[in-house]
Amino acid sequence: MSIPWSQTLRALASGTAALLLASCGGHAGSSNHDILITAAKPDRLFVIDAGSRSITHEYRIPGADGWLGGIVLSPDGRIAYVLVNHMESIAGIELSSGKQVFRADLSAPGERVKCLFAFDVSPDGKELVVYENPTQLKADEYVVEEPRFAVFATNAGLEAKAARTYPAPRRVHMILSKQDGKSFYALGFELYEYAFGDGKLLEQRGIRSWDHPGHSIPDLLAVWPVTEGTGEFVTPIYSNATVPGGPAGGVPTTSLMTLDLKNGALTYQDFEPTAALIFSAVGSPVRKEAFGVYSALTKVDTAQGKLAKRVNLDHTYYAVNLSTDGSEVYIGGAMCDVGFYDAITLEKKGNLRLPGCPDQALATLRVIHHP
Amino acid sequence: MKHLLLRCLVLLGPAFALPALAAPPDPSAVRAHCSGCHRESSPGHFDRISDMRKTPEGWEMTLFRMHQVHGVVLDDDARTQVLRYLTSVGGLAPAEAAPARFALERRPNVQDLSLGDEMGVMCGRCHSLARAALQRRDAPEWLKLAHTHVGQWPTLEYQQSGRDRFWWESATKELPAKLAALYPLDTPAWRKWSAGTHASPVGRWLVWGHAPGRGDYHGTAVIAARGTDGYSATYTLTYADGTALNGTSKSVVYTGYEWRGSATLGQDDVREVYALSEDGARLSGRWFVNGHAEVGGDWHAARAEGAPAVFAVLPRALRAGAATEVVVVGRGLGTSPAFGAGVTASAVKALPDGLHATLAVAADAAPGVRPVTAGGARNADAAVVYAKIDRVVIEPQYGIARVGGGKVAPVIGQFEAVGYIDAAGKPGGIALGPLPASWSVAPHDEQAKAAEDVKFTGTMDASGKFLPAVAGPDPQRPFSGNNVGDLAVIGTVKDGDRSVSGKAHLVVTVQRWNTPPIY
């Protein structure tokens, strides 16, 4: 698949844009009780009250070593599991106190283990399944080993060791627990479903071998496992679609892949010839809509499979989420602010700049609803 | 045959009989600093180290990585000794390095090697293919390099240039044997070269070259031995406009032919990447400014002693109906250079590197390539007579510049307007060389126009040099975007009362954060 150079580069080049907007406090008239969680380099974890656009807690994650990435929440919203230490550790931070209550350091002497973004907690909150990419460090060579899934008990404390491991395919970038707690999905070359208990491969469905006639092998890599509002994972997926009378190589096309974690339903829906990059997406709990973000905020009408609205942003954001009532879009990642947008009009409603302008980089923007 | 050989030896002169000053390979520094991890599995054979061959730059990158990733600390002496040993026992023969020397010479805007689709996607998406082509390993060691790639950079399989394929499978199952077939460790060329005695660069040299945007230069170099294993050089050079380009250099010759010098040349501190020809008669390559590898010049040198020879005419293009001041670089040129019918030389003056002459070119002198003879020597295509410039081609046709700022210097874009005349039997015409031109930039396409790329990306100076803008978010641009863009470069050459223009494409792009000696 190819996106015109200039479009790609312009979009990428905007990723370092500075943000001079100040915090807009005093969001009035909202019944919004959402709490947002984000993280920023080198080691900061933020708890944000979405309604008042204010930070309620700021914590330091021990041993982050300057790098942090994905955030996964415990089902009760008490603990944030954060990938830190250059993908080699997962820290569980209690959100009420900032205390580290869980720690899995994946590497060991002679073996460096990286978690390539993919980890999730089981629906009962008792286990954490982590995708591990191990490399043997020998005196004068690296020996790349086969990847594996490692399952940790979340009550294993600060020196957690895997309770069990089982083989995994290469190049998995996301793990999503199915809501029945019996299995989890791994996204990589294909969509794999594994039994939580014994790691048995239950099913393998298309991503690379997707059943989407007239489309090339697609490209998919989103590392923001946002599902809390709907129980569905929605992500952009790119391919070249054959169009009657169109160019020989096909037309670059953006589709949405939706995986329902309640029942495993998997759908692909085209919605536009690729006109803007989208890094991550989220579905709406109240309307047949999805929202995607990068240097523009995109709203997709998923009932009709078409672009509903798009607005350019001040700079690039990687992460997107939606308020529990579906009225507000939250955007974060990439730089040092969280943006608040009206889900109907895509009008900017507010902005919260993180103190010191730290780099959120790949951090997931998560939502916890407090009724 | 014997007679010919003797004659050649006589012609080559005494400098060629001297062996290079390189000391015999001494493994003690490698034994002291590397064998802690790289086991000396048999005397002088260090695991992994002895299983590959590279250029001096390749080994420098290895030492850099050993320092940065594995904490190896070498002082300057130890580093030099280690580098000498590695390049002596694990270098590339001249013929092996030749196809990819452009990468060592850091030539900007060159076309990379073409090694087929598979190599293109597996290696060429991140590296120049020259980088692979400048290494020699057997299949097991190429396999270990695949492990190094993913072991050290585990996101490799995930990034856009890797994830569209079963990268690891290809890299470990198919590619090692293919790379080993293309670039094996043990080759006849290396066996022969590493067993041979190599020429010394010591002596007097005639020098000529071209610095894009600045012009032709010429003069002499004197190279002397420095210490036990290095060289020093003194340059007495002049640009075509008379500006001095003098300098001095300190160099080391690795692998028996790889001249690497640190020099001052005119106002600049430069790096010299030259190759001594296998017969020791030529020293050629490119010099470039420290910190701005894209700024530099071609370098040609030939021994000052030897049989008469015409090496170059500067400038090469002679306009019919005009008088042109030229320098002929060569040896034993005498006082009567000849450029063919309709060209008359006068005011011939001897120079240390050849001669200077004023050429009167008749208005009806036949256009085309002219052989040049002087002192009994002949160069079949040293000059071109032209009556009219038929075309101007801007070089490079496709160029890259990079915005700069902070710790990363900008990468400038240097363009030249090369004139051509049409000629029967020569489909591409005959090149006249770079000609003086006036310069401008314009939007490359509608998108560039809408984004006002001309306004934001930088400025073009009078010498065809594009100076990129400062990097970083620009609040005046959409998305606070960087000052990147897409430009057309237009160069216009005056040809009597006419103007002839050419156009090229310039992409002004983002900084390159990782700038190793071999991309």
JSON list of N, CA, C and O in Angstrom, two decimals, chain A residues 62 90-93 99-105 154-161:
[
{"chain": "A", "resi": 62, "resn": "PRO", "atom": "N", "xyz": [8.04, 3.96, 39.45]},
{"chain": "A", "resi": 62, "resn": "PRO", "atom": "CA", "xyz": [9.43, 3.55, 39.76]},
{"chain": "A", "resi": 62, "resn": "PRO", "atom": "C", "xyz": [10.01, 2.72, 38.61]},
{"chain": "A", "resi": 62, "resn": "PRO", "atom": "O", "xyz": [9.31, 1.92, 37.98]},
{"chain": "A", "resi": 90, "resn": "ILE", "atom": "N", "xyz": [6.52, -4.32, 33.44]},
{"chain": "A", "resi": 90, "resn": "ILE", "atom": "CA", "xyz": [5.15, -3.83, 33.59]},
{"chain": "A", "resi": 90, "resn": "ILE", "atom": "C", "xyz": [4.96, -3.46, 35.05]},
{"chain": "A", "resi": 90, "resn": "ILE", "atom": "O", "xyz": [5.21, -4.28, 35.95]},
{"chain": "A", "resi": 91, "resn": "ALA", "atom": "N", "xyz": [4.56, -2.21, 35.24]},
{"chain": "A", "resi": 91, "resn": "ALA", "atom": "CA", "xyz": [4.35, -1.71, 36.61]},
{"chain": "A", "resi": 91, "resn": "ALA", "atom": "C", "xyz": [2.86, -1.54, 36.83]},
{"chain": "A", "resi": 91, "resn": "ALA", "atom": "O", "xyz": [2.18, -0.90, 36.02]},
{"chain": "A", "resi": 92, "resn": "GLY", "atom": "N", "xyz": [2.35, -2.11, 37.93]},
{"chain": "A", "resi": 92, "resn": "GLY", "atom": "CA", "xyz": [0.95, -1.91, 38.31]},
{"chain": "A", "resi": 92, "resn": "GLY", "atom": "C", "xyz": [0.88, -0.83, 39.38]},
{"chain": "A", "resi": 92, "resn": "GLY", "atom": "O", "xyz": [1.44, -0.98, 40.47]},
{"chain": "A", "resi": 93, "resn": "ILE", "atom": "N", "xyz": [0.23, 0.28, 39.04]},
{"chain": "A", "resi": 93, "resn": "ILE", "atom": "CA", "xyz": [0.19, 1.42, 39.96]},
{"chain": "A", "resi": 93, "resn": "ILE", "atom": "C", "xyz": [-1.24, 1.60, 40.48]},
{"chain": "A", "resi": 93, "resn": "ILE", "atom": "O", "xyz": [-2.19, 1.71, 39.68]},
{"chain": "A", "resi": 99, "resn": "LYS", "atom": "N", "xyz": [0.89, 4.05, 44.56]},
{"chain": "A", "resi": 99, "resn": "LYS", "atom": "CA", "xyz": [1.80, 3.00, 45.02]},
{"chain": "A", "resi": 99, "resn": "LYS", "atom": "C", "xyz": [1.94, 1.90, 43.96]},
{"chain": "A", "resi": 99, "resn": "LYS", "atom": "O", "xyz": [0.94, 1.51, 43.33]},
{"chain": "A", "resi": 100, "resn": "GLN", "atom": "N", "xyz": [3.16, 1.43, 43.78]},
{"chain": "A", "resi": 100, "resn": "GLN", "atom": "CA", "xyz": [3.36, 0.31, 42.87]},
{"chain": "A", "resi": 100, "resn": "GLN", "atom": "C", "xyz": [2.95, -0.97, 43.60]},
{"chain": "A", "resi": 100, "resn": "GLN", "atom": "O", "xyz": [3.55, -1.32, 44.62]},
{"chain": "A", "resi": 101, "resn": "VAL", "atom": "N", "xyz": [1.97, -1.65, 43.07]},
{"chain": "A", "resi": 101, "resn": "VAL", "atom": "CA", "xyz": [1.46, -2.85, 43.73]},
{"chain": "A", "resi": 101, "resn": "VAL", "atom": "C", "xyz": [1.78, -4.11, 42.94]},
{"chain": "A", "resi": 101, "resn": "VAL", "atom": "O", "xyz": [1.55, -5.23, 43.42]},
{"chain": "A", "resi": 102, "resn": "PHE", "atom": "N", "xyz": [2.25, -3.93, 41.74]},
{"chain": "A", "resi": 102, "resn": "PHE", "atom": "CA", "xyz": [2.61, -5.08, 40.90]},
{"chain": "A", "resi": 102, "resn": "PHE", "atom": "C", "xyz": [3.81, -4.68, 40.06]},
{"chain": "A", "resi": 102, "resn": "PHE", "atom": "O", "xyz": [3.90, -3.55, 39.58]},
{"chain": "A", "resi": 103, "resn": "ARG", "atom": "N", "xyz": [4.69, -5.65, 39.90]},
{"chain": "A", "resi": 103, "resn": "ARG", "atom": "CA", "xyz": [5.85, -5.38, 39.04]},
{"chain": "A", "resi": 103, "resn": "ARG", "atom": "C", "xyz": [6.32, -6.68, 38.41]},
{"chain": "A", "resi": 103, "resn": "ARG", "atom": "O", "xyz": [6.60, -7.65, 39.12]},
{"chain": "A", "resi": 104, "resn": "ALA", "atom": "N", "xyz": [6.36, -6.69, 37.11]},
{"chain": "A", "resi": 104, "resn": "ALA", "atom": "CA", "xyz": [6.96, -7.83, 36.41]},
{"chain": "A", "resi": 104, "resn": "ALA", "atom": "C", "xyz": [8.12, -7.30, 35.59]},
{"chain": "A", "resi": 104, "resn": "ALA", "atom": "O", "xyz": [7.92, -6.54, 34.64]},
{"chain": "A", "resi": 105, "resn": "ASP", "atom": "N", "xyz": [9.33, -7.65, 36.01]},
{"chain": "A", "resi": 105, "resn": "ASP", "atom": "CA", "xyz": [10.51, -7.33, 35.21]},
{"chain": "A", "resi": 105, "resn": "ASP", "atom": "C", "xyz": [10.78, -8.55, 34.33]},
{"chain": "A", "resi": 105, "resn": "ASP", "atom": "O", "xyz": [11.08, -9.64, 34.84]},
{"chain": "A", "resi": 154, "resn": "THR", "atom": "N", "xyz": [-1.94, -11.28, 39.09]},
{"chain": "A", "resi": 154, "resn": "THR", "atom": "CA", "xyz": [-1.83, -9.85, 39.42]},
{"chain": "A", "resi": 154, "resn": "THR", "atom": "C", "xyz": [-1.56, -9.62, 40.91]},
{"chain": "A", "resi": 154, "resn": "THR", "atom": "O", "xyz": [-1.20, -8.52, 41.31]},
{"chain": "A", "resi": 155, "resn": "ASN", "atom": "N", "xyz": [-1.73, -10.66, 41.70]},
{"chain": "A", "resi": 155, "resn": "ASN", "atom": "CA", "xyz": [-1.41, -10.49, 43.12]},
{"chain": "A", "resi": 155, "resn": "ASN", "atom": "C", "xyz": [0.00, -10.99, 43.44]},
{"chain": "A", "resi": 155, "resn": "ASN", "atom": "O", "xyz": [0.32, -11.26, 44.60]},
{"chain": "A", "resi": 156, "resn": "ALA", "atom": "N", "xyz": [0.83, -11.12, 42.40]},
{"chain": "A", "resi": 156, "resn": "ALA", "atom": "CA", "xyz": [2.16, -11.69, 42.60]},
{"chain": "A", "resi": 156, "resn": "ALA", "atom": "C", "xyz": [3.16, -10.69, 43.16]},
{"chain": "A", "resi": 156, "resn": "ALA", "atom": "O", "xyz": [4.33, -11.03, 43.38]},
{"chain": "A", "resi": 157, "resn": "GLY", "atom": "N", "xyz": [2.72, -9.46, 43.39]},
{"chain": "A", "resi": 157, "resn": "GLY", "atom": "CA", "xyz": [3.59, -8.50, 44.05]},
{"chain": "A", "resi": 157, "resn": "GLY", "atom": "C", "xyz": [4.61, -7.86, 43.14]},
{"chain": "A", "resi": 157, "resn": "GLY", "atom": "O", "xyz": [4.40, -7.74, 41.93]},
{"chain": "A", "resi": 158, "resn": "LEU", "atom": "N", "xyz": [5.70, -7.45, 43.76]},
{"chain": "A", "resi": 158, "resn": "LEU", "atom": "CA", "xyz": [6.66, -6.62, 43.03]},
{"chain": "A", "resi": 158, "resn": "LEU", "atom": "C", "xyz": [7.79, -7.42, 42.37]},
{"chain": "A", "resi": 158, "resn": "LEU", "atom": "O", "xyz": [8.66, -6.85, 41.71]},
{"chain": "A", "resi": 159, "resn": "GLU", "atom": "N", "xyz": [7.78, -8.70, 42.57]},
{"chain": "A", "resi": 159, "resn": "GLU", "atom": "CA", "xyz": [8.76, -9.53, 41.87]},
{"chain": "A", "resi": 159, "resn": "GLU", "atom": "C", "xyz": [8.02, -10.65, 41.14]},
{"chain": "A", "resi": 159, "resn": "GLU", "atom": "O", "xyz": [8.36, -11.83, 41.26]},
{"chain": "A", "resi": 160, "resn": "ALA", "atom": "N", "xyz": [7.03, -10.25, 40.41]},
{"chain": "A", "resi": 160, "resn": "ALA", "atom": "CA", "xyz": [6.15, -11.23, 39.78]},
{"chain": "A", "resi": 160, "resn": "ALA", "atom": "C", "xyz": [6.91, -12.07, 38.76]},
{"chain": "A", "resi": 160, "resn": "ALA", "atom": "O", "xyz": [7.69, -11.55, 37.97]},
{"chain": "A", "resi": 161, "resn": "LYS", "atom": "N", "xyz": [6.69, -13.35, 38.83]},
{"chain": "A", "resi": 161, "resn": "LYS", "atom": "CA", "xyz": [7.23, -14.28, 37.84]},
{"chain": "A", "resi": 161, "resn": "LYS", "atom": "C", "xyz": [6.05, -14.92, 37.10]},
{"chain": "A", "resi": 161, "resn": "LYS", "atom": "O", "xyz": [4.98, -15.11, 37.69]}
]
